XYZ file of C-alpha atoms in Angstrom:
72
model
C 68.750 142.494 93.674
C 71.012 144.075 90.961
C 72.991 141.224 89.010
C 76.161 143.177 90.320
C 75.339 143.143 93.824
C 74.392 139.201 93.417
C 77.985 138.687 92.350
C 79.759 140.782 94.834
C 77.492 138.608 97.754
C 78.752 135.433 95.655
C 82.402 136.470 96.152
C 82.187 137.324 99.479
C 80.597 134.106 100.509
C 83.181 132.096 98.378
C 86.324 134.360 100.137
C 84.152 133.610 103.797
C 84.634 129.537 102.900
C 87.826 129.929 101.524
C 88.871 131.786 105.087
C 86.841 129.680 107.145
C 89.063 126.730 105.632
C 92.199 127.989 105.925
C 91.113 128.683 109.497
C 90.204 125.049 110.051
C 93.655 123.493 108.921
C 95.600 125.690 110.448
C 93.964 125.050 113.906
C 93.970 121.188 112.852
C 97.992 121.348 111.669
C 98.883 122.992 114.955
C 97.301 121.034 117.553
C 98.400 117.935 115.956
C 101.276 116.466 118.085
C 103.858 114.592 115.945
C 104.251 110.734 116.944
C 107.118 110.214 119.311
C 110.049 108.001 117.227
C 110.112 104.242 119.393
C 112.936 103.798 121.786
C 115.518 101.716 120.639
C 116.454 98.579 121.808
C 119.677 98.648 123.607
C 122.388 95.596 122.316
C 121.752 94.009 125.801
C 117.989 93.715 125.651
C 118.192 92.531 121.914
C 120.202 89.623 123.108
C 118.303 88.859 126.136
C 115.771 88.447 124.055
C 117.225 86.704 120.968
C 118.480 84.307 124.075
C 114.864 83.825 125.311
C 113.654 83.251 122.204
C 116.360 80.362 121.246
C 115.859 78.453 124.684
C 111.652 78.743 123.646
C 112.634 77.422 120.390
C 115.074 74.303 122.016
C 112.233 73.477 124.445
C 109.711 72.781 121.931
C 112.381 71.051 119.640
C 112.830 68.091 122.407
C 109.162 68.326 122.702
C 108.579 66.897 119.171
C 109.809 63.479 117.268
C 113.124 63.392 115.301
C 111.428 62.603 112.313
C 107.983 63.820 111.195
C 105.195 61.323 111.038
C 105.189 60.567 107.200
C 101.867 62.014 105.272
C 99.783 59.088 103.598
């Protein structure tokens, strides 16, 4: 092979990559579905829960002893 057709085969494989790339993101950019934003909480269900939470959190208080048992 001539040195000038070597070089025209080298730039025709490096374009072929090149397109085959471009090829590949594109098809990966598109089928990628965007994540869904998370529902927000509506004011109700933020206190229901804040309310669970503090009766939880009373419960285990009259579980315990006033006073932690002192370290020795």
């Amino acid at each position: 092979m001539e040195r000038s057709e070597r070089e025209r085969m080298r730039g025709q494989r490096i374009a072929g990559c090149a397109m085959a790339g471009m090829l590949f993101m594109a098809m990966t950019a598109c089928s990628s579905d965007q994540p869904k934003p998370l529902a927000q909480p509506t004011p109700d269900q933020v206190r229901s829960h804040a309310d669970r939470t503090f009766e939880k959190l009373k419960q285990e208080e009259q579980g315990r002893p006033s006073q932690p048992p002192a370290l020795q």
